Amino acid sequence: MTTSLHRTRRPVLPSMLKHGLLLLGALVMLYPLLWMLSSSFKPENVIFKDLGLIPRPFTLEHYVSGWTAIGVPFSRFYANSFIISGLSVAGTVLSCALAAYAFARLDFRLKRLWFALMLGTIMLPYHVTLIPRYIMFFQLGWINTILPLTVPHFFAVSSFFVFLIIQFIRGLPRDLDDAAAIDGASEWQTFWHIVVPLATPALVTTAIFTFIWSWDDFFSQLLYLNRITSYTVSLGLRAFIDSQDRSSFGPLFAMSVISLIPAFVIFIVAQQQLVEGVSRTGLKG
Amino acid sequence: MRHTLQTSSGDGVSVVTPPRRLRMSRELRRNLVAYAFLTPWLLGLLIFSAGPILASAYLSLTRYDLLSPPEWRGLTNYVVMFTRDPRFAKALQVTANYVLVSVPLQLALALAIALVLNRGIRALSLYRAVYYLPSLLGGSIAIAILWRQVFGLDGLINRALALIGIQGISWIATPETAVYTLVLLRVWQFGSPMIIFLAGLKQIPREFYESAEIDGAGRWNRFWRITIPLLTPIIFFNLVLQIISAFQTFTQAFIVSGGTGGPVNSTLFYTLYLYQQGFSAFNMGYASALAWVLLGIIGGLTLVAFLSSKYWVYYES
């Protein structure tokens, strides 16, 4: 009754106007991205004269020349980034899930204290631990290896995700756990065969955001990786800017486009997970 | 078990002991199991958080260059910072200005679009996805590179301005405008707070609006008397989150200024200055002190937000 009232009241024109404005806004937002994509297929002398989005004439030369422009092929940077991000994801999901299960389902001494400390580290700026961590890795001889960028992830350093998974596990019914316990399942079996499968949505959210953050990371990679063969995509692009003269943006755009592919694929495949992850937790993305 | 107890019932000690030992070991076992699950996180807390925090508090009171041992300086680093370091003052001012301008603009836009999208619009998920995309990609180097180009002398903006006969400046290389290109970059990423606002708006019961409408409340009134008050917890949440994240902006300023914080220190963001002190000049003691001041600022802002929240945040209970 009320909805039909609403519908009859709403005229067609404002609705079209609204869609028009929303579409215009979307176009303005996406225009720089689309322009970069299309420019990466335009010949160098056309890029800055042409504001259009259709590359004419069309060329792949920037992808070919950009791939090897700074000595080491871009595939190397890509592989390095994938190794670092992959290990970060594996470490974070595993260690955070273990800790979250303990906090959500088990009883132990000092639980309140640890829980409070876990919450306390969520908002802690990275910079407060930065310099001592650097000194520690320096003394371990880990500079110029991927270890400083991956090992901490195996120790659940992103408390935020511990919290995220705890909240999710708390929302799961306990019946299955109890049934498993009656059947003589150990805590490990309950964790692995019951809680982990049920908590998959939270684990996927954790995996996605850990991947994107470590893929986009620049600050710590800048600190720890100084040798060009161990460069990641972020560092490769940055070296690219320095090596290029101002006038050739084509190869730079081409490699920038390549660097965005993983995040874009995730965006296409896991849109629902992303939106839910953000609205439930305020993850930035 | 009961069988064992019964047969040994003649011996008082053994009747009582097995259950108690069993109970104790069960308690112990429960703790051991829980701590086994917790071990990676606990080690991480000690090695990568608690230990480094204490170490950086100590280092902030020293002069340290990584190669020679730390040299005790008491509070000198902090005194120098607040009295004799014009670049610190500049970094603080640049960052504060950036946060104060970009966060309100970003949140206002996020709220406005969320309100439009919330009114039962067709193709909602499409719009939501498109508006969210910049938030997802915005932290990358590629976008920072794009921004450098868009606002450069030969950039997209100036090309567009040239079409209507305006000769643009290099927005990136001009001290007065450089930081505002970064403000725009942040505002461009309004998608994630928008999604949070949308989730909040969905929680407001329709009946509130319907009964207000019956009582003759206009659109404007409904917005200010219903939507805004009921949304204040979400606004508060977004505000705290974005302030904390904006204060730590690094990558974009680094790429756009080529790592210098220029032109004329106009994009010398706080974390960029910390990076320069710690890892270009190797003043690691001073950089630790900068990190503690950053912690103080972020903690202080969060505290102010929480303390003030009881005056303007409406919690339904």
Coordinates of C-alpha atoms in Angstrom, one line a residue:
Chain A
M1 CA 0.0 0.0 0.0
T2 CA 2.6 2.5 1.1
T3 CA 5.0 1.4 -1.6
S4 CA 2.5 1.9 -4.3
L5 CA 1.7 5.3 -2.9
H6 CA 5.4 6.1 -3.1
R7 CA 5.7 4.9 -6.6
T8 CA 2.7 6.8 -8.0
R9 CA 4.0 10.0 -6.3
R10 CA 7.4 9.7 -7.8
P11 CA 7.5 11.3 -11.3
V12 CA 9.5 9.9 -14.1
L13 CA 11.5 13.0 -14.9
P14 CA 13.4 13.4 -11.6
S15 CA 14.2 9.7 -11.6
M16 CA 15.7 10.0 -15.1
L17 CA 17.5 13.2 -14.0
K18 CA 18.9 11.4 -11.0
H19 CA 20.2 8.5 -13.1
G20 CA 21.7 11.0 -15.5
L21 CA 23.6 12.7 -12.7
L22 CA 24.7 9.4 -11.2
L23 CA 26.0 8.2 -14.6
L24 CA 27.7 11.5 -15.2
G25 CA 29.4 11.3 -11.8
A26 CA 30.4 7.7 -12.5
L27 CA 31.9 8.8 -15.8
V28 CA 33.9 11.6 -14.2
M29 CA 35.2 9.2 -11.6
L30 CA 36.2 6.6 -14.0
Y31 CA 37.4 8.9 -16.8
P32 CA 41.1 9.2 -15.5
L33 CA 41.3 5.4 -15.2
L34 CA 39.8 4.8 -18.7
W35 CA 42.0 7.5 -20.2
M36 CA 45.1 5.9 -18.7
L37 CA 44.0 2.5 -20.1
S38 CA 43.3 3.9 -23.6
S39 CA 46.5 6.1 -23.6
S40 CA 48.6 3.0 -23.0
F41 CA 47.5 1.9 -26.5
K42 CA 48.1 5.2 -28.2
P43 CA 51.3 6.2 -30.0
E44 CA 53.4 8.5 -27.8
N45 CA 52.8 11.6 -29.9
V46 CA 49.1 11.2 -29.7
I47 CA 48.7 10.6 -25.9
F48 CA 48.7 14.2 -24.8
K49 CA 46.8 15.6 -27.7
D50 CA 44.0 13.2 -27.5
L51 CA 41.6 13.4 -24.6
G52 CA 39.3 10.7 -26.1
L53 CA 39.0 7.2 -24.8
I54 CA 39.3 5.3 -28.1
P55 CA 42.9 4.6 -29.1
R56 CA 43.3 5.5 -32.7
P57 CA 45.8 4.4 -34.1
F58 CA 46.0 1.4 -31.8
T59 CA 49.5 0.2 -30.8
L60 CA 50.9 -2.3 -28.4
E61 CA 54.4 -0.9 -28.5
H62 CA 54.3 0.6 -25.0
Y63 CA 53.6 -2.9 -23.5
V64 CA 56.5 -4.3 -25.4
S65 CA 59.0 -1.5 -24.7
G66 CA 57.8 -1.0 -21.1
W67 CA 58.2 -4.6 -20.2
T68 CA 62.0 -4.4 -20.3
A69 CA 62.5 -0.7 -20.1
I70 CA 64.5 -0.6 -16.9
G71 CA 66.8 -3.6 -17.5
V72 CA 64.9 -6.2 -15.5
P73 CA 61.8 -7.5 -17.1
F74 CA 58.5 -6.6 -15.5
S75 CA 57.6 -10.3 -15.2
R76 CA 60.3 -10.4 -12.5
F77 CA 58.6 -7.7 -10.5
Y78 CA 55.3 -9.4 -11.0
A79 CA 56.6 -12.7 -9.7
N80 CA 58.2 -11.0 -6.7
S81 CA 55.0 -9.2 -5.8
F82 CA 53.0 -12.4 -6.2
I83 CA 55.4 -14.3 -3.9
I84 CA 55.3 -11.6 -1.2
S85 CA 51.5 -11.1 -1.4
G86 CA 50.8 -14.9 -1.6
L87 CA 52.9 -15.6 1.5
S88 CA 51.4 -12.7 3.3
V89 CA 47.9 -14.0 2.6
A90 CA 48.7 -17.6 3.7
G91 CA 50.4 -16.4 6.9
T92 CA 47.7 -13.9 7.8
V93 CA 44.8 -16.2 7.2
L94 CA 46.3 -19.1 9.1
S95 CA 47.7 -17.3 12.1
C96 CA 44.7 -15.0 12.5
A97 CA 42.3 -17.9 12.3
L98 CA 44.1 -19.8 15.0
A99 CA 44.2 -16.8 17.4
A100 CA 40.6 -15.9 16.6
Y101 CA 39.4 -19.5 17.4
A102 CA 41.1 -19.4 20.7
F103 CA 39.6 -16.0 21.6
A104 CA 36.1 -16.9 20.3
R105 CA 35.7 -20.5 21.6
L106 CA 38.3 -21.5 24.2
D107 CA 38.8 -20.6 27.8
F108 CA 42.2 -19.8 29.2
R109 CA 44.0 -17.8 31.8
L110 CA 44.7 -14.1 31.1
K111 CA 42.2 -14.2 28.2
R112 CA 40.9 -10.7 29.1
L113 CA 44.3 -9.2 29.2
W114 CA 45.4 -10.6 25.8
F115 CA 42.1 -9.6 24.3
A116 CA 42.5 -6.1 25.5
L117 CA 46.0 -6.0 24.1
M118 CA 44.8 -7.3 20.8
L119 CA 42.2 -4.5 20.5
G120 CA 44.9 -2.0 21.6
T121 CA 47.2 -2.9 18.7
I122 CA 44.5 -2.5 16.0
M123 CA 44.7 1.3 15.9
L124 CA 48.4 1.4 16.5
P125 CA 50.2 3.4 13.7
Y126 CA 52.7 1.3 11.9
H127 CA 55.3 4.0 12.4
V128 CA 55.7 3.4 16.1
T129 CA 57.2 0.0 15.6
L130 CA 58.9 0.8 12.3
I131 CA 62.4 1.8 13.4
P132 CA 63.0 -1.0 15.9
R133 CA 61.6 -3.5 13.4
Y134 CA 64.0 -2.2 10.8
I135 CA 66.9 -2.4 13.2
M136 CA 66.0 -6.0 14.1
F137 CA 65.7 -7.1 10.5
F138 CA 69.0 -5.2 9.7
Q139 CA 70.8 -7.1 12.4
L140 CA 69.3 -10.4 11.3
G141 CA 70.7 -9.7 7.8
W142 CA 67.2 -9.7 6.3
I143 CA 67.5 -6.4 4.4
N144 CA 67.1 -7.1 0.6
T145 CA 65.2 -10.3 1.3
I146 CA 61.4 -10.8 1.3
L147 CA 61.5 -12.0 4.9
P148 CA 60.7 -8.6 6.6
L149 CA 57.7 -8.3 4.3
T150 CA 56.3 -11.8 4.9
V151 CA 57.5 -13.4 8.2
P152 CA 55.5 -11.0 10.4
H153 CA 52.3 -12.0 8.7
F154 CA 52.8 -15.6 10.0
F155 CA 52.5 -14.1 13.5
A156 CA 49.1 -12.5 13.1
V157 CA 50.4 -8.9 13.2
S158 CA 47.2 -7.6 11.7
S159 CA 45.2 -7.7 14.8
F160 CA 42.4 -6.2 12.9
F161 CA 41.8 -9.5 11.0
V162 CA 42.0 -11.4 14.3
F163 CA 39.1 -9.2 15.5
L164 CA 37.2 -9.6 12.3
I165 CA 37.4 -13.4 12.4
I166 CA 36.5 -13.5 16.2
Q167 CA 33.4 -11.5 15.5
F168 CA 32.4 -13.9 12.7
I169 CA 33.1 -17.1 14.7
R170 CA 31.0 -15.7 17.6
G171 CA 28.1 -15.4 15.3
L172 CA 28.3 -19.1 14.4
P173 CA 26.1 -21.6 16.2
R174 CA 27.9 -23.6 18.9
D175 CA 25.8 -26.7 18.4
L176 CA 28.2 -28.2 15.9
D177 CA 31.2 -27.6 18.1
D178 CA 29.4 -29.3 21.0
A179 CA 28.3 -32.2 18.9
A180 CA 31.9 -32.7 17.7
A181 CA 33.2 -32.5 21.3
I182 CA 30.7 -35.2 22.4
D183 CA 31.9 -37.4 19.5
G184 CA 35.4 -37.0 20.9
A185 CA 36.8 -34.5 18.5
S186 CA 39.8 -32.6 19.7
E187 CA 39.9 -28.8 19.6
W188 CA 42.2 -29.0 16.5
Q189 CA 39.7 -31.2 14.7
T190 CA 36.8 -29.0 15.7
F191 CA 38.8 -25.9 14.4
W192 CA 39.9 -27.5 11.2
H193 CA 36.8 -29.5 10.2
I194 CA 34.0 -27.3 11.6
V195 CA 35.0 -23.7 12.4
V196 CA 37.3 -23.1 9.4
P197 CA 34.8 -24.2 6.8
L198 CA 32.0 -22.2 8.4
A199 CA 34.1 -19.1 8.8
T200 CA 35.2 -19.1 5.1
P201 CA 33.5 -15.8 4.3
A202 CA 35.5 -14.0 7.0
L203 CA 38.7 -15.8 5.9
V204 CA 38.1 -14.8 2.3
T205 CA 37.6 -11.2 3.3
T206 CA 40.9 -11.4 5.2
A207 CA 42.7 -12.9 2.3
I208 CA 41.4 -10.4 -0.2
F209 CA 42.3 -7.3 1.8
T210 CA 45.7 -8.7 2.8
F211 CA 46.4 -9.4 -0.8
I212 CA 45.5 -5.9 -2.0
W213 CA 47.3 -4.2 0.8
S214 CA 50.5 -6.1 0.4
W215 CA 50.3 -5.7 -3.4
D216 CA 49.8 -2.0 -3.1
D217 CA 52.3 -1.6 -0.3
F218 CA 55.0 0.8 -1.1
F219 CA 56.4 2.1 2.2
S220 CA 57.8 -1.2 3.6
Q221 CA 59.0 -2.4 0.3
L222 CA 60.8 0.8 -0.2
L223 CA 62.6 0.3 3.1
Y224 CA 63.5 -3.4 2.7
L225 CA 64.2 -4.0 -1.0
N226 CA 67.0 -2.1 -2.6
R227 CA 68.2 -4.5 -5.2
I228 CA 66.5 -4.2 -8.6
T229 CA 66.2 -7.9 -9.1
S230 CA 64.1 -8.2 -5.8
Y231 CA 61.9 -5.2 -6.8
T232 CA 58.1 -5.6 -6.6
V233 CA 55.6 -4.1 -9.0
S234 CA 55.4 -0.9 -6.8
L235 CA 59.1 -0.4 -6.7
G236 CA 59.5 -1.3 -10.4
L237 CA 57.0 1.4 -11.3
R238 CA 58.7 3.9 -9.1
A239 CA 62.1 3.1 -10.7
F240 CA 60.4 3.5 -14.0
I241 CA 59.4 7.1 -13.2
D242 CA 62.9 8.0 -12.3
S243 CA 64.4 6.5 -15.4
Q244 CA 62.0 8.0 -17.9
D245 CA 62.3 11.4 -19.3
R246 CA 59.2 13.4 -18.8
S247 CA 57.9 13.1 -22.3
S248 CA 57.4 9.4 -22.6
F249 CA 54.3 8.4 -20.6
G250 CA 53.2 5.5 -22.8
P251 CA 55.3 2.7 -21.4
L252 CA 54.7 4.0 -17.9
F253 CA 51.0 3.9 -18.4
A254 CA 51.2 0.5 -19.9
M255 CA 53.0 -0.9 -16.9
S256 CA 50.7 0.9 -14.5
V257 CA 47.7 -0.8 -16.2
I258 CA 49.5 -4.1 -15.8
S259 CA 50.1 -3.4 -12.2
L260 CA 46.3 -2.8 -11.5
I261 CA 45.2 -6.1 -13.1
P262 CA 45.2 -8.3 -9.9
A263 CA 43.2 -5.8 -7.9
F264 CA 40.8 -5.3 -10.8
V265 CA 40.3 -9.1 -11.2
I266 CA 39.5 -9.3 -7.5
F267 CA 37.1 -6.4 -7.9
I268 CA 35.3 -8.3 -10.7
V269 CA 35.3 -11.7 -9.1
A270 CA 34.7 -10.9 -5.5
Q271 CA 32.6 -7.7 -5.6
Q272 CA 30.1 -9.0 -3.1
Q273 CA 32.8 -10.0 -0.6
L274 CA 34.4 -6.6 -1.0
V275 CA 31.2 -4.6 -0.4
E276 CA 30.2 -6.8 2.5
G277 CA 33.7 -6.6 4.0
V278 CA 33.7 -2.9 3.8
S279 CA 30.2 -2.4 5.2
R280 CA 30.6 -4.8 8.0
T281 CA 34.0 -3.7 9.2
G282 CA 34.9 -0.3 7.6
L283 CA 37.9 -1.8 5.7
K284 CA 39.3 0.8 3.5
G285 CA 40.2 -1.3 0.5
Chain B
M1 CA 37.1 -45.3 35.9
R2 CA 34.4 -45.9 38.4
H3 CA 35.4 -49.5 38.5
T4 CA 39.0 -48.5 39.5
L5 CA 37.7 -46.2 42.2
Q6 CA 35.5 -48.8 43.7
T7 CA 38.2 -51.5 43.8
S8 CA 40.6 -49.1 45.5
S9 CA 38.0 -47.7 47.9
G10 CA 39.8 -49.1 50.9
D11 CA 42.6 -46.6 50.4
G12 CA 41.3 -43.1 51.1
V13 CA 44.0 -41.3 49.3
S14 CA 43.7 -43.1 46.0
V15 CA 39.9 -42.6 46.0
V16 CA 40.3 -38.9 46.1
T17 CA 43.5 -38.4 44.2
P18 CA 42.6 -39.7 40.7
P19 CA 39.7 -37.4 40.1
R20 CA 41.5 -34.3 41.4
R21 CA 44.6 -35.1 39.4
L22 CA 42.4 -35.7 36.4
R23 CA 40.6 -32.3 36.9
M24 CA 43.8 -30.4 37.3
S25 CA 45.3 -32.0 34.2
R26 CA 42.1 -31.2 32.3
E27 CA 42.4 -27.6 33.4
L28 CA 46.0 -27.6 32.4
R29 CA 45.3 -29.3 29.2
R30 CA 42.6 -26.8 28.3
N31 CA 45.1 -23.9 28.9
L32 CA 47.8 -25.7 26.9
V33 CA 45.6 -26.2 24.0
A34 CA 44.3 -22.7 24.0
Y35 CA 47.8 -21.3 24.2
A36 CA 48.9 -23.5 21.4
F37 CA 46.3 -21.8 19.2
L38 CA 47.4 -18.5 20.5
T39 CA 51.1 -19.0 20.1
P40 CA 51.7 -17.4 16.7
W41 CA 49.8 -14.3 17.7
L42 CA 51.5 -14.1 21.1
L43 CA 54.9 -14.3 19.6
G44 CA 53.9 -11.7 17.0
L45 CA 52.7 -9.4 19.8
L46 CA 55.9 -9.7 21.7
I47 CA 58.4 -9.6 18.8
F48 CA 56.7 -7.3 16.3
S49 CA 54.5 -5.0 18.5
A50 CA 55.3 -4.8 22.2
G51 CA 59.0 -5.1 22.0
P52 CA 59.4 -2.6 19.2
I53 CA 57.1 -0.1 20.9
L54 CA 59.3 -0.2 24.0
A55 CA 62.4 0.0 21.9
S56 CA 61.2 3.0 19.9
A57 CA 60.2 4.8 23.2
Y58 CA 63.8 4.3 24.3
L59 CA 65.3 5.2 21.0
S60 CA 63.3 8.4 20.9
L61 CA 65.4 9.6 23.8
T62 CA 68.7 8.9 22.0
R63 CA 70.7 9.8 19.0
Y64 CA 71.1 6.7 16.9
D65 CA 72.3 6.2 13.3
L66 CA 72.1 2.4 13.1
L67 CA 75.8 1.8 13.0
S68 CA 77.1 3.2 16.3
P69 CA 75.4 2.5 19.6
P70 CA 72.6 4.8 20.7
E71 CA 73.7 7.9 22.6
W72 CA 71.4 9.1 25.4
R73 CA 69.9 12.5 24.9
G74 CA 67.0 12.7 27.2
L75 CA 64.2 14.8 25.9
T76 CA 66.4 16.7 23.5
N77 CA 64.7 15.2 20.4
Y78 CA 61.3 16.4 21.5
V79 CA 62.6 19.8 22.6
V80 CA 64.4 20.3 19.2
M81 CA 61.2 19.2 17.4
F82 CA 59.0 21.7 19.0
T83 CA 61.4 24.6 19.2
R84 CA 64.0 24.4 16.5
D85 CA 62.8 22.3 13.6
P86 CA 60.9 24.4 11.0
R87 CA 60.4 21.3 8.7
F88 CA 58.6 19.5 11.6
A89 CA 56.3 22.4 12.0
K90 CA 55.7 22.6 8.3
A91 CA 55.0 18.8 8.1
L92 CA 52.5 19.1 10.9
Q93 CA 50.8 22.1 9.3
V94 CA 50.7 20.5 5.8
T95 CA 49.3 17.2 7.2
A96 CA 46.7 18.9 9.4
N97 CA 45.6 21.1 6.5
Y98 CA 45.3 18.0 4.3
V99 CA 43.3 16.1 6.9
L100 CA 41.0 19.0 7.8
V101 CA 40.1 19.7 4.1
S102 CA 40.0 16.2 2.6
V103 CA 38.2 14.2 5.2
P104 CA 35.1 16.4 5.6
L105 CA 34.8 16.8 1.8
Q106 CA 35.2 13.0 1.3
L107 CA 32.6 12.2 3.9
A108 CA 30.2 14.8 2.7
L109 CA 30.3 13.4 -0.8
A110 CA 30.1 9.8 0.5
L111 CA 27.0 10.7 2.5
A112 CA 25.4 12.6 -0.4
I113 CA 25.8 9.8 -2.9
A114 CA 24.8 7.2 -0.3
L115 CA 21.5 9.2 0.3
V116 CA 20.8 9.3 -3.4
L117 CA 21.5 5.6 -3.8
N118 CA 19.5 4.6 -0.7
R119 CA 16.2 5.6 -2.1
G120 CA 15.3 2.4 -3.8
I121 CA 17.2 3.1 -7.0
R122 CA 17.5 0.7 -9.9
A123 CA 21.0 -0.6 -10.7
L124 CA 22.1 0.1 -7.2
S125 CA 24.8 -2.5 -7.1
L126 CA 26.2 -1.2 -10.4
Y127 CA 26.6 2.4 -9.1
R128 CA 27.9 1.1 -5.8
A129 CA 30.6 -0.9 -7.6
V130 CA 31.6 1.9 -9.9
Y131 CA 31.9 4.4 -7.1
Y132 CA 33.8 2.0 -5.0
L133 CA 36.4 1.1 -7.6
P134 CA 38.6 4.2 -6.9
S135 CA 38.8 3.3 -3.2
L136 CA 40.1 -0.1 -4.1
L137 CA 42.7 1.0 -6.6
G138 CA 43.5 4.4 -5.0
G139 CA 46.3 3.2 -2.7
S140 CA 48.5 2.0 -5.6
I141 CA 51.5 3.5 -7.2
A142 CA 49.8 3.3 -10.6
I143 CA 47.1 5.8 -9.4
A144 CA 49.7 8.1 -7.9
I145 CA 51.5 8.1 -11.3
L146 CA 48.3 8.8 -13.1
W147 CA 47.6 11.7 -10.7
R148 CA 51.0 13.2 -11.4
Q149 CA 50.2 13.1 -15.1
V150 CA 46.6 14.4 -14.8
F151 CA 47.7 17.5 -12.8
G152 CA 51.0 18.0 -14.5
L153 CA 51.8 20.9 -16.9
D154 CA 51.0 18.9 -19.9
G155 CA 48.3 16.9 -18.1
L156 CA 44.8 16.0 -18.7
I157 CA 43.3 18.9 -16.7
N158 CA 45.3 21.5 -18.6
R159 CA 44.5 19.9 -22.0
A160 CA 40.9 20.1 -21.1
L161 CA 41.3 23.7 -20.0
A162 CA 43.1 24.5 -23.2
L163 CA 40.0 23.5 -25.1
I164 CA 38.1 26.4 -23.6
G165 CA 41.1 28.7 -24.0
I166 CA 42.5 28.6 -20.5
Q167 CA 46.3 28.3 -20.0
G168 CA 46.7 26.0 -17.0
I169 CA 49.6 25.9 -14.6
S170 CA 51.5 22.8 -13.4
W171 CA 49.2 22.0 -10.4
I172 CA 51.8 19.5 -9.1
A173 CA 54.7 21.9 -9.3
T174 CA 53.0 24.9 -7.8
P175 CA 53.3 25.1 -4.0
E176 CA 49.9 26.6 -3.5
T177 CA 48.0 23.9 -5.4
A178 CA 50.1 20.7 -5.0
V179 CA 48.5 19.5 -1.8
Y180 CA 45.0 20.1 -3.2
T181 CA 45.7 17.6 -5.9
L182 CA 46.3 15.1 -3.1
V183 CA 43.1 16.3 -1.4
L184 CA 41.2 15.5 -4.6
L185 CA 42.8 12.1 -4.8
R186 CA 41.4 11.4 -1.4
V187 CA 38.0 12.8 -2.1
W188 CA 38.0 10.7 -5.3
Q189 CA 38.1 7.6 -3.0
F190 CA 34.8 8.3 -1.2
G191 CA 33.5 4.9 -2.2
S192 CA 34.4 3.0 1.0
P193 CA 32.8 5.4 3.5
M194 CA 29.8 5.6 1.1
I195 CA 29.4 1.8 1.4
I196 CA 29.5 2.1 5.2
F197 CA 26.9 5.0 5.1
L198 CA 24.7 2.8 2.8
A199 CA 24.8 0.0 5.3
G200 CA 23.9 2.5 8.1
L201 CA 21.0 4.0 6.1
K202 CA 19.5 0.5 5.6
Q203 CA 19.3 0.1 9.4
I204 CA 16.9 3.1 9.8
P205 CA 13.4 1.7 10.0
R206 CA 11.1 2.9 7.2
E207 CA 8.3 3.5 9.7
F208 CA 10.2 6.5 11.1
Y209 CA 9.9 8.3 7.8
E210 CA 6.4 7.2 7.1
S211 CA 5.0 8.4 10.4
A212 CA 7.0 11.6 10.1
E213 CA 5.5 12.1 6.6
I214 CA 2.0 11.6 8.1
D215 CA 2.8 14.2 10.7
G216 CA 3.6 16.6 7.8
A217 CA 7.4 16.7 8.1
G218 CA 9.0 17.8 4.9
R219 CA 12.0 16.2 3.2
W220 CA 14.4 18.6 4.8
N221 CA 13.0 18.1 8.2
R222 CA 13.0 14.3 7.8
F223 CA 16.7 14.5 6.8
W224 CA 17.8 16.6 9.8
R225 CA 15.5 15.1 12.4
I226 CA 15.7 11.4 11.5
T227 CA 18.4 10.5 9.0
I228 CA 21.3 12.6 10.5
P229 CA 20.7 11.8 14.2
L230 CA 20.3 8.1 13.5
L231 CA 23.3 8.1 11.3
T232 CA 25.6 9.9 13.8
P233 CA 27.2 6.6 15.0
I234 CA 28.2 5.8 11.4
I235 CA 29.4 9.3 10.8
F236 CA 31.5 9.1 13.9
F237 CA 33.0 5.8 12.9
N238 CA 33.9 7.0 9.4
L239 CA 35.3 10.2 10.8
V240 CA 37.7 8.4 13.2
L241 CA 38.7 5.9 10.6
Q242 CA 39.4 8.4 7.9
I243 CA 41.3 10.9 10.1
I244 CA 43.6 8.1 11.3
S245 CA 44.2 6.9 7.8
A246 CA 44.6 10.4 6.3
F247 CA 47.2 11.3 8.9
Q248 CA 49.3 8.5 7.7
T249 CA 49.2 9.2 4.0
F250 CA 52.6 8.5 2.4
T251 CA 52.7 6.8 -1.0
Q252 CA 50.8 9.5 -3.0
A253 CA 52.8 12.3 -1.5
F254 CA 56.0 10.4 -2.1
I255 CA 55.3 9.7 -5.8
V256 CA 53.8 13.1 -6.6
S257 CA 56.7 15.0 -5.1
G258 CA 59.4 12.4 -6.1
G259 CA 60.1 11.7 -2.5
T260 CA 61.0 15.3 -1.6
G261 CA 57.8 16.6 -0.1
G262 CA 58.1 19.5 -2.5
P263 CA 57.5 21.9 -4.1
V264 CA 58.8 24.1 -1.2
N265 CA 57.8 21.4 1.3
S266 CA 54.1 21.9 0.3
T267 CA 53.5 18.1 0.3
L268 CA 55.8 17.3 3.1
F269 CA 53.4 14.9 4.8
Y270 CA 54.2 13.8 8.4
T271 CA 55.1 10.2 7.5
L272 CA 57.2 11.4 4.6
Y273 CA 59.2 13.6 6.9
L274 CA 59.5 10.7 9.3
Y275 CA 60.8 8.6 6.4
Q276 CA 63.4 11.2 5.4
Q277 CA 64.6 11.6 8.9
G278 CA 64.8 7.9 9.6
F279 CA 66.0 6.4 6.3
S280 CA 67.6 9.2 4.3
A281 CA 69.4 11.1 7.1
F282 CA 69.5 8.0 9.4
N283 CA 68.4 10.0 12.4
M284 CA 66.7 7.0 13.8
G285 CA 66.4 8.4 17.3
Y286 CA 64.7 11.5 16.0
A287 CA 62.5 9.5 13.7
S288 CA 61.4 7.4 16.7
A289 CA 60.5 10.6 18.5
L290 CA 58.5 11.7 15.5
A291 CA 56.7 8.4 15.5
W292 CA 55.7 8.9 19.2
V293 CA 54.4 12.3 18.5
L294 CA 52.4 10.8 15.7
L295 CA 51.0 8.2 18.1
G296 CA 50.2 11.0 20.5
I297 CA 48.3 13.0 17.8
I298 CA 46.3 10.0 16.5
G299 CA 45.6 8.9 20.1
G300 CA 44.6 12.4 21.0
L301 CA 42.3 12.9 18.0
T302 CA 40.6 9.5 18.7
L303 CA 40.2 10.5 22.3
V304 CA 38.7 13.8 21.4
A305 CA 36.3 12.1 19.0
F306 CA 35.2 9.6 21.6
L307 CA 34.8 12.3 24.4
S308 CA 32.9 14.6 22.1
S309 CA 30.8 11.8 20.8
K310 CA 28.4 11.9 23.8
Y311 CA 27.3 15.4 22.7
W312 CA 26.5 14.6 19.1
V313 CA 26.3 10.9 18.6
Y314 CA 22.9 9.4 19.1
Y315 CA 22.9 5.9 20.3
E316 CA 19.6 4.1 20.2
S317 CA 19.1 2.1 23.4

